[in-house]
Coordinates of C-alpha atoms and ligand atoms in Angstrom, one line a residue:
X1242 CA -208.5 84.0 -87.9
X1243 CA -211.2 81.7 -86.9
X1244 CA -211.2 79.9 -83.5
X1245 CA -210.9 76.6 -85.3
X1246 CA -207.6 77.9 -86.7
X1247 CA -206.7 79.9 -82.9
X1248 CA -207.2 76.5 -81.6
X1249 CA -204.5 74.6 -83.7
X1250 CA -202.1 77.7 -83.4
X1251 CA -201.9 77.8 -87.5
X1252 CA -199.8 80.4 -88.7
X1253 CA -198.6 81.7 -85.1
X1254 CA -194.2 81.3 -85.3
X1255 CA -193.3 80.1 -81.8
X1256 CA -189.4 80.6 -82.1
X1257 CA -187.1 82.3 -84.7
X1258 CA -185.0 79.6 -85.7
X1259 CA -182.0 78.7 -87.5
X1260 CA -182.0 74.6 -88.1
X1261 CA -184.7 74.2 -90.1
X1262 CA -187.7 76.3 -92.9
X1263 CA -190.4 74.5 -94.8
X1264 CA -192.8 76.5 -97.3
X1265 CA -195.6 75.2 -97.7
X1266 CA -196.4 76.6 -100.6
X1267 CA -193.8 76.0 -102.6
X1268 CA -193.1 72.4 -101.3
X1269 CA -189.6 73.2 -100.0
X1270 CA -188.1 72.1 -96.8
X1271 CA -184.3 73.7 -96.1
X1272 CA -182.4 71.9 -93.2
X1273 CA -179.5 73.9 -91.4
X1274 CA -179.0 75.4 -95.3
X1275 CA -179.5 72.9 -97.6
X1276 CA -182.6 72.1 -99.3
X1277 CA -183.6 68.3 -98.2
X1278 CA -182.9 66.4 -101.4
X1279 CA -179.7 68.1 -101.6
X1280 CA -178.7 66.7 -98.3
X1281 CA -180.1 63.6 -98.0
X1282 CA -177.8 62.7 -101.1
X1283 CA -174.8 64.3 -99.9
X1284 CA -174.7 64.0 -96.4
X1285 CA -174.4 61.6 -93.9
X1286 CA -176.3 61.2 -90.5
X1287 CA -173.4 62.3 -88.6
X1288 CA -173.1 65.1 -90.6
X1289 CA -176.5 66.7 -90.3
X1290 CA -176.3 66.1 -86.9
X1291 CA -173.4 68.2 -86.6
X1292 CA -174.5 71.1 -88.8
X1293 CA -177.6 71.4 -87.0
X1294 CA -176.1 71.0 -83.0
X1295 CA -173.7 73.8 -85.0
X1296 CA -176.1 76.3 -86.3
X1297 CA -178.3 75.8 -82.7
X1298 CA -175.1 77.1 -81.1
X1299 CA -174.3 73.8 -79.1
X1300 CA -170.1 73.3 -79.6
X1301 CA -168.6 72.6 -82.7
X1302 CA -167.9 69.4 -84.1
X1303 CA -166.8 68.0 -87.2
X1304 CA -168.3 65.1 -89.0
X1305 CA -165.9 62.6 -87.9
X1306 CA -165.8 63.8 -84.1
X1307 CA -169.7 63.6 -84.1
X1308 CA -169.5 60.1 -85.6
X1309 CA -167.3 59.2 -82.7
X1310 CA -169.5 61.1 -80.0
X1311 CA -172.7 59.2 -80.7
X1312 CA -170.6 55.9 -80.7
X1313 CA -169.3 56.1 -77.5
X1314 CA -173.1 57.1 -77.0
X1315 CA -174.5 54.1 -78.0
X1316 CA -171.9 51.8 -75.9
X1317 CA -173.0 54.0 -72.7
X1318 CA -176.9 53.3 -73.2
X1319 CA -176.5 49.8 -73.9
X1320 CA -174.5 49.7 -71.0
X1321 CA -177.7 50.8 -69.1
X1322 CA -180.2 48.4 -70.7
X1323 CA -179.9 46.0 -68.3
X1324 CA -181.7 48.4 -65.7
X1325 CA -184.1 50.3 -68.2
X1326 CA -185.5 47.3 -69.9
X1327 CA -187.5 45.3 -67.1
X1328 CA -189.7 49.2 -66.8
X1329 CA -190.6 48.3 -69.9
X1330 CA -192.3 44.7 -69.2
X1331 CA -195.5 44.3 -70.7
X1332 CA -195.7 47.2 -72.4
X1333 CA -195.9 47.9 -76.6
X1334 CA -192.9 49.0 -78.5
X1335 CA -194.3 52.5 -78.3
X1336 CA -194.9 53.0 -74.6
X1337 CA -192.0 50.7 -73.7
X1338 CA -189.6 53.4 -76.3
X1339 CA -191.6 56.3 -74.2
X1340 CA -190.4 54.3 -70.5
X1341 CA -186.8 53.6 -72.0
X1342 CA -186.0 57.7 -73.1
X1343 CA -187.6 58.6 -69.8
X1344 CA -184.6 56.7 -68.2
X1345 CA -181.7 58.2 -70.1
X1346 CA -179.8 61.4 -68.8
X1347 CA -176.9 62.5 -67.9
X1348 CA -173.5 60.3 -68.7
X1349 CA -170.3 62.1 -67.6
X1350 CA -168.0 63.5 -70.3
X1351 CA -171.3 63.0 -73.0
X1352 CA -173.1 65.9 -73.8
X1353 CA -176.6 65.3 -73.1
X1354 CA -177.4 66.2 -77.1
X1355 CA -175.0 63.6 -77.5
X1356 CA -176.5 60.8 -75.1
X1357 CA -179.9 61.5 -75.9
X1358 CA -179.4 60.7 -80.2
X1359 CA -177.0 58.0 -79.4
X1360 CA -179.5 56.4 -77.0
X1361 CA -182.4 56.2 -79.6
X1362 CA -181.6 53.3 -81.5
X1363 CA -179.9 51.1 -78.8
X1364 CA -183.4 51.3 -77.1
X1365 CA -185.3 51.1 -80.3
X1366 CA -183.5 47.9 -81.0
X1367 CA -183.3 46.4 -77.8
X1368 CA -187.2 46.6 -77.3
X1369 CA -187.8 45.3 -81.0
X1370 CA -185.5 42.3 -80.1
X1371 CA -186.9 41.7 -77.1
X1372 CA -190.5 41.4 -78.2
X1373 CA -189.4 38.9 -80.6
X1374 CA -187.9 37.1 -77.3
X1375 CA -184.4 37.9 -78.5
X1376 CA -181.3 39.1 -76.9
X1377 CA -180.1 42.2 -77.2
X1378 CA -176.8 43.5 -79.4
X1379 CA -174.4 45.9 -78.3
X1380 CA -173.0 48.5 -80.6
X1381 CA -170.6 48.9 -82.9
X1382 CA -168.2 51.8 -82.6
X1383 CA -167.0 51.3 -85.9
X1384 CA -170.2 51.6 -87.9
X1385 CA -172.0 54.8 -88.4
X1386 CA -175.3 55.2 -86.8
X1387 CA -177.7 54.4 -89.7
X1388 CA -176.0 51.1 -90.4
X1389 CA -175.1 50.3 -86.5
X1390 CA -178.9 50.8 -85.9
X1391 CA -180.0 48.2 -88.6
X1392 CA -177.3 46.2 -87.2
X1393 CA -178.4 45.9 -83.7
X1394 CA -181.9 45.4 -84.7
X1395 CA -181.2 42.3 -87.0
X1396 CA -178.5 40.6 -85.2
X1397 CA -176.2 40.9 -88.5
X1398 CA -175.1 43.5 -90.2
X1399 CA -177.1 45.4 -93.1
X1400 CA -175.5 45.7 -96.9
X1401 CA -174.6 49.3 -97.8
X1402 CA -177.2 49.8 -100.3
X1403 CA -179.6 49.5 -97.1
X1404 CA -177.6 51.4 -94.2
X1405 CA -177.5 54.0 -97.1
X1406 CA -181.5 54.1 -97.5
X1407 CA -181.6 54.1 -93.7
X1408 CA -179.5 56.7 -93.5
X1409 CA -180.9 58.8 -95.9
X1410 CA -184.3 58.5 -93.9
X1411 CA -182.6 59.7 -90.9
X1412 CA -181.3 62.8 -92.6
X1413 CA -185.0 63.7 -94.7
X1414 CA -187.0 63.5 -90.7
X1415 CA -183.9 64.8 -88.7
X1416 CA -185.7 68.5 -88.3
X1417 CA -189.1 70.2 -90.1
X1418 CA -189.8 73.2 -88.6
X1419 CA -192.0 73.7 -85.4
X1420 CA -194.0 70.3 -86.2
X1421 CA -195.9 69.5 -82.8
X1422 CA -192.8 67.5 -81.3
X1423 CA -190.4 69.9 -81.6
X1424 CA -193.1 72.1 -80.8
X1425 CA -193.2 70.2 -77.3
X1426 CA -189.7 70.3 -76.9
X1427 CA -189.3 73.6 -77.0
X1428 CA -192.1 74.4 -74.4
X1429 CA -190.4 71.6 -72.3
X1430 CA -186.6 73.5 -72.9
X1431 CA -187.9 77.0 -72.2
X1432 CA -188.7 76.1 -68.7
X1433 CA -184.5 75.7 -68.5
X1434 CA -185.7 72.0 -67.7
X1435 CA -182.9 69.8 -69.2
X1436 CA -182.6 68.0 -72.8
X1437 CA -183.9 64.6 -71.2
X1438 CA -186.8 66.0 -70.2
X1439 CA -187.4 68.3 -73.6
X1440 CA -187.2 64.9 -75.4
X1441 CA -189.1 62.7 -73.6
X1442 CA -192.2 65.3 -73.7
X1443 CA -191.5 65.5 -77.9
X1444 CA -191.1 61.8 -77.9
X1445 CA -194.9 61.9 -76.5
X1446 CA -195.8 64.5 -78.9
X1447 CA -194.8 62.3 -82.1
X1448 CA -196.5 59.2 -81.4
X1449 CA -200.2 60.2 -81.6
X1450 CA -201.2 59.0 -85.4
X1451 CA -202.2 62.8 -86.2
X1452 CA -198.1 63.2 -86.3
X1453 CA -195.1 60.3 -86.3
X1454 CA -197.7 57.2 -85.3
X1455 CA -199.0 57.5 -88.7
X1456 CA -196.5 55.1 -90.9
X1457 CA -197.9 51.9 -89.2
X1458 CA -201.5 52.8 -90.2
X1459 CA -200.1 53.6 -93.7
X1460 CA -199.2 50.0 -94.1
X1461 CA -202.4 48.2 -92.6
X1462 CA -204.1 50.5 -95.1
X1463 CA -202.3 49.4 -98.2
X1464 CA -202.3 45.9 -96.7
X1465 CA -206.3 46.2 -96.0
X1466 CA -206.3 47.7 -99.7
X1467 CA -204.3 44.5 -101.2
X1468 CA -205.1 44.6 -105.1
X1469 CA -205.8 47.4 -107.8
X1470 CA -209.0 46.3 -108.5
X1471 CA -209.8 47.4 -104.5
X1472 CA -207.9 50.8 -104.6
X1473 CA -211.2 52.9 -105.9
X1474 CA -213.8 51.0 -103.8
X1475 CA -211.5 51.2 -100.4
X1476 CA -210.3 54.4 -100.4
X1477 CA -213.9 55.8 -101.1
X1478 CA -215.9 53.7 -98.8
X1479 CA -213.0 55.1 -96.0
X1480 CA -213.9 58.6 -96.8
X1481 CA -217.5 58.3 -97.5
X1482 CA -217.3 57.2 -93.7
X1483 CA -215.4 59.9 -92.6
X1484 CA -212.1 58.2 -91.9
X1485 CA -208.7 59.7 -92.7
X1486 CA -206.5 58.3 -95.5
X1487 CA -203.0 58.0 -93.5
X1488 CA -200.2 59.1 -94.9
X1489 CA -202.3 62.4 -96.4
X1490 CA -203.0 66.3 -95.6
X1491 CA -200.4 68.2 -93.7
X1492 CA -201.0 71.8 -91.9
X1493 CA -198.1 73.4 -93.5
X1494 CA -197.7 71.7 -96.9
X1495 CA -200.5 72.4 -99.5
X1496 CA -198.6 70.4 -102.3
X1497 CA -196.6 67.2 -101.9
X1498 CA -194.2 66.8 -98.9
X1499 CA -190.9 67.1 -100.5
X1500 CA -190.0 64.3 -98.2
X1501 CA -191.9 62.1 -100.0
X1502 CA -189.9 62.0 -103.7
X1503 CA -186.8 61.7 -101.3
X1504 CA -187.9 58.8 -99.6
X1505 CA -189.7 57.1 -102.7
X1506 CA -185.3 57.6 -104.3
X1507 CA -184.6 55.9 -100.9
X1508 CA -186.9 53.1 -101.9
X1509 CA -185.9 52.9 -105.5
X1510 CA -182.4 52.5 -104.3
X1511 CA -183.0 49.2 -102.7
X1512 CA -184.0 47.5 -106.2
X1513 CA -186.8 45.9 -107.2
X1514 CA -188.5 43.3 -106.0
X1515 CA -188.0 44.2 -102.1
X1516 CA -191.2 46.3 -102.2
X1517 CA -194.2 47.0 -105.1
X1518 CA -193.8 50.6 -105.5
X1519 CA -196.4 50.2 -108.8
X1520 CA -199.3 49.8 -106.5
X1521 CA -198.0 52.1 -103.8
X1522 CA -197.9 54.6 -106.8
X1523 CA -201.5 53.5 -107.9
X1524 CA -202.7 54.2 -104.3
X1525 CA -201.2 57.2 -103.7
X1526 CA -202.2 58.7 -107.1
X1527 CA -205.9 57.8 -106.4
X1528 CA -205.8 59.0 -102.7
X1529 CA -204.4 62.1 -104.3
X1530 CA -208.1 62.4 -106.5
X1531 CA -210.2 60.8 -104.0
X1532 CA -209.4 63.5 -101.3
X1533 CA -209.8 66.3 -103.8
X1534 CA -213.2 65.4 -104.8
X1535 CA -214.1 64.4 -101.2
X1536 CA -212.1 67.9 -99.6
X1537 CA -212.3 70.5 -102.5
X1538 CA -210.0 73.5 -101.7
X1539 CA -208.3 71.6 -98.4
X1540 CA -205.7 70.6 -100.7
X1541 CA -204.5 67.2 -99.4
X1542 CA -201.7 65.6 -100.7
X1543 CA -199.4 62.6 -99.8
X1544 CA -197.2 63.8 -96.8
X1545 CA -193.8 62.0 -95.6
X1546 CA -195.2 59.1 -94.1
X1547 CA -196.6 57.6 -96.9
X1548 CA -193.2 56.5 -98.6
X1549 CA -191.9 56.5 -94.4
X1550 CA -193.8 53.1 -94.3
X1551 CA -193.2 51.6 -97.7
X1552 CA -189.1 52.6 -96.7
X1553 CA -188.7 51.2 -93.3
X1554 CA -191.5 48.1 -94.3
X1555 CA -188.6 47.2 -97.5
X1556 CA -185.9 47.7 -94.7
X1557 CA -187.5 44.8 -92.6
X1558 CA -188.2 46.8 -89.9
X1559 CA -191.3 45.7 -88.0
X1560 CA -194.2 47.9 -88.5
X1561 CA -195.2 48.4 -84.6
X1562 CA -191.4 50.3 -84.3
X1563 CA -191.7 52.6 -86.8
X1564 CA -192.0 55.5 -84.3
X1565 CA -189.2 54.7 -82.3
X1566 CA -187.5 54.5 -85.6
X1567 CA -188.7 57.9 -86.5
X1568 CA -187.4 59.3 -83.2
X1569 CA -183.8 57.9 -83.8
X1570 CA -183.8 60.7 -86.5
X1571 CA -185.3 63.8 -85.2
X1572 CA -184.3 63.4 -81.7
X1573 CA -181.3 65.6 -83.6
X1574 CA -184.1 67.9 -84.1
X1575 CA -185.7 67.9 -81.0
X1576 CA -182.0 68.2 -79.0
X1577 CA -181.0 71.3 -81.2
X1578 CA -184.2 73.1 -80.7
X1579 CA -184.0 72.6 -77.1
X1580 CA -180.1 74.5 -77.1
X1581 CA -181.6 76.8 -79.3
X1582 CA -184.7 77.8 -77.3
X1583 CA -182.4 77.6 -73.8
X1584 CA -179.9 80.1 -75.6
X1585 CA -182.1 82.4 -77.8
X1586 CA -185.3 81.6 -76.3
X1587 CA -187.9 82.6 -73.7
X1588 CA -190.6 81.1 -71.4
X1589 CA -192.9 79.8 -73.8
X1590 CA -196.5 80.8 -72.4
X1591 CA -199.3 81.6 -74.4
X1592 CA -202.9 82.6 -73.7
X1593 CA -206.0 81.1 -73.7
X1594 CA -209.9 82.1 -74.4
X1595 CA -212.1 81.7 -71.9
X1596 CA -215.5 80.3 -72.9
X1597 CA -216.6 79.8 -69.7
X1598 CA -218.8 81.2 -67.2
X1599 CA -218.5 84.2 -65.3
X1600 CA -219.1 84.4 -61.5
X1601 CA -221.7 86.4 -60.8
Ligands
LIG2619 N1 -207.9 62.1 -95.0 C1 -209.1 62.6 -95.1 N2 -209.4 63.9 -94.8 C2 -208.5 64.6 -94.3 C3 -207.1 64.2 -94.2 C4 -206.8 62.9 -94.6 N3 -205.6 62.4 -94.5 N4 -206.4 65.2 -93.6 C5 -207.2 66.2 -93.4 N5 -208.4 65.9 -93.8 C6 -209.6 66.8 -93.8 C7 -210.2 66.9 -92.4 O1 -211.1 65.9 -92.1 C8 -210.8 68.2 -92.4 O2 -212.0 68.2 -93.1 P1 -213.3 69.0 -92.7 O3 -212.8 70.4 -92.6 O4 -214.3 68.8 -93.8 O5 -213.7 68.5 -91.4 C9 -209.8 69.0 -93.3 O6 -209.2 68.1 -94.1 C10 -208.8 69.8 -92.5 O7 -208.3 68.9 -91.5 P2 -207.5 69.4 -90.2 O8 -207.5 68.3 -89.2 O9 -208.1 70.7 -89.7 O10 -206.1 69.7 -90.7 P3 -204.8 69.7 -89.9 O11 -203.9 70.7 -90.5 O12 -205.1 69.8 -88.4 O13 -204.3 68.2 -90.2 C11 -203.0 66.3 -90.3 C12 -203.1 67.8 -90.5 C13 -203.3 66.0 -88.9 C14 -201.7 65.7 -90.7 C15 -204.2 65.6 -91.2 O14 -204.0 65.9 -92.5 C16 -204.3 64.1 -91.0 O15 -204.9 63.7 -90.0 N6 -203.6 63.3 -91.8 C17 -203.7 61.8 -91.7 C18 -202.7 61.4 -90.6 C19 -201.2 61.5 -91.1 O16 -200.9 61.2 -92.3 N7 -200.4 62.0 -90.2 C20 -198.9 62.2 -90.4 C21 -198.7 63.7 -90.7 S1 -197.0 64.0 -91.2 C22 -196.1 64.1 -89.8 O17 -196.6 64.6 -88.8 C23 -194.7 63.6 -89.7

């Protein structure tokens, strides 16, 4: 193994794990036993969430109970907006999301897996509203947390068809392995720190653009792209400059992201007109080329957040809280791995290489 491959950790396993296994190689990602397509059409939110806190070893819960648990978790954290939000002044909807999950913990009778998920999209929304200048809406007990989360960003509630598609991206991003998040997490968890802090640290982790800040970029690319006619010349002046194609290459997957078909369904469901998938196609079929002339044998192809953007862009969400967004779902990931590590787990401490100098 070369020091460029030492450096990114490639191929080292971290934890043995029970939530979540992606192959690479054979384009397969399996969620707490269940290949991803597979769930994401047969399984709500609430009921990932619950397999996966299950199979980390956090208590048992059915479906219904875990619906119920992060309801009562969203009334709790709105109940706290009115003391998180002014931390947040001035700030983007990134760093404000980062300030606003720094302030959640403990909640009596919640479990903190419980208050952490249930937190995400009260804050999410309540910062997306409030940059618009725009009051905040409290949640809805009654309404699962894909469509409740649509709900209290809009103001009004979402048709099914679209808490559906929602909901379905939550399941598809809700755990993949030991991505650099839940990477973070666990470091964070295997300190015995608590959940809040594990998940604030991954929350970090995900919005760099190498990992869950890329979906915004996808879209001011295919907006900066604009016609067919301007696929071939943008996409190869942007590489003949050196520039990454957002939404491309992954470390682990060397053919497409299974994600990606799910999502694209997701989209498909909503009907036509709210998006063009044709030219998302076109571009994504000539980025596909483009890279493989411009990267023979890296083997780059479209990764999740590709059809991430063109999903949450035809759900009206605004593109600058697509991160936030992406937390709501794997924050179930990052909370399980953190059990996980604090049950099964040790202190996670690797080495380094020293490539300094010596004293004499
Ligand atoms: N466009 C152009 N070139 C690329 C791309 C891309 N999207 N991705 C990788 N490459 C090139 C690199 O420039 C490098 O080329 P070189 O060896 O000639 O210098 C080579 O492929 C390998 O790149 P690495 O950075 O070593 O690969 P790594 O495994 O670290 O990268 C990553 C994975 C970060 C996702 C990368 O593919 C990338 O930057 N993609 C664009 C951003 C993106 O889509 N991020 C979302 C990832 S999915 C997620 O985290 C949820």
């Amino acid at each position: 193994m070369t020091i460029h491959q030492t450096s990114g950790l490639d191929g080292v396993a971290a934890a043995v794990t029970a939530l979540s296994h992606v192959d690479g190689e054979a384009g397969e990602l399996v969620i707490a036993g269940s290949r991803v397509g597979d769930l994401a059409s047969t399984t709500s939110f609430e009921g990932v969430v619950a397999r996966l806190w299950s199979a980390a070893g956090a208590e048992e819960r059915t479906e219904s109970e875990t619906r119920a648990l992060l309801a009562q978790a969203r009334m709790r954290a709105f109940e706290r907006l009115e003391s998180i939000l002014p931390a947040t002044d001035g700030l983007s909807i990134v760093d404000a999301f980062r300030a606003a999950v720094a302030a959640i913990g403990p909640w009596d009778g919640i479990p903190p897996e419980a208050m952490s998920v249930g937190a995400m999209p009260v804050l999410a929304a309540a910062l997306v509203r409030r940059a618009a200048g725009k009051p905040a809406v409290a949640p809805d007990a009654k309404l699962g947390h894909a469509a409740d989360t649509l709900r209290m960003l809009r103001g009004k509630p979402a048709s099914e068809a679209e808490a559906k598609a929602l909901g379905a991206y939550l399941v598809t991003v809700s755990d993949h392995g030991m991505n650099a998040s839940t990477f973070a997490a666990r470091v964070v968890a295997s300190t015995q720190a608590d959940l809040f802090m594990a998940v604030t640290a991954a929350y970090c982790a995900l919005s760099g653009p190498l990992h869950g800040g890329a979906p915004g970029p996808v879209l001011d690319m295919l907006d900066s792209i604009g016609t067919s006619a301007n696929i071939a010349p943008w996409v190869d002046a942007a590489l003949a400059r050196g520039e990454r194609l957002m939404g491309f290459g992954h470390r682990i997957y060397k053919v497409r992201d299974p994600r990606a078909d799910v999502l694209k369904g997701a989209v498909d469901s909503l009907g036509a007109g709210q998006t063009d998938l044709g030219f998302m196609a076109e571009v994504e079929i000539y980025a596909r080329e483009a890279l493989a002339k411009a990267k023979p044998g890296r083997r780059l192809d479209t990764n999740v957040e590709f059809y991430t953007a063109i999903l949450l862009d035809a759900l009206k969400i605004p593109r600058n809280a697509f991160t936030p967004i992406f937390a709501v779902g794997r924050s179930v990931g990052w909370t399980a791995h953190a059990i996980e590590q604090q049950r099964t787990g040790r202190l996670l401490r690797p080495t380094s290489v020293y490539a300094g100098t010596m004293p004499v």
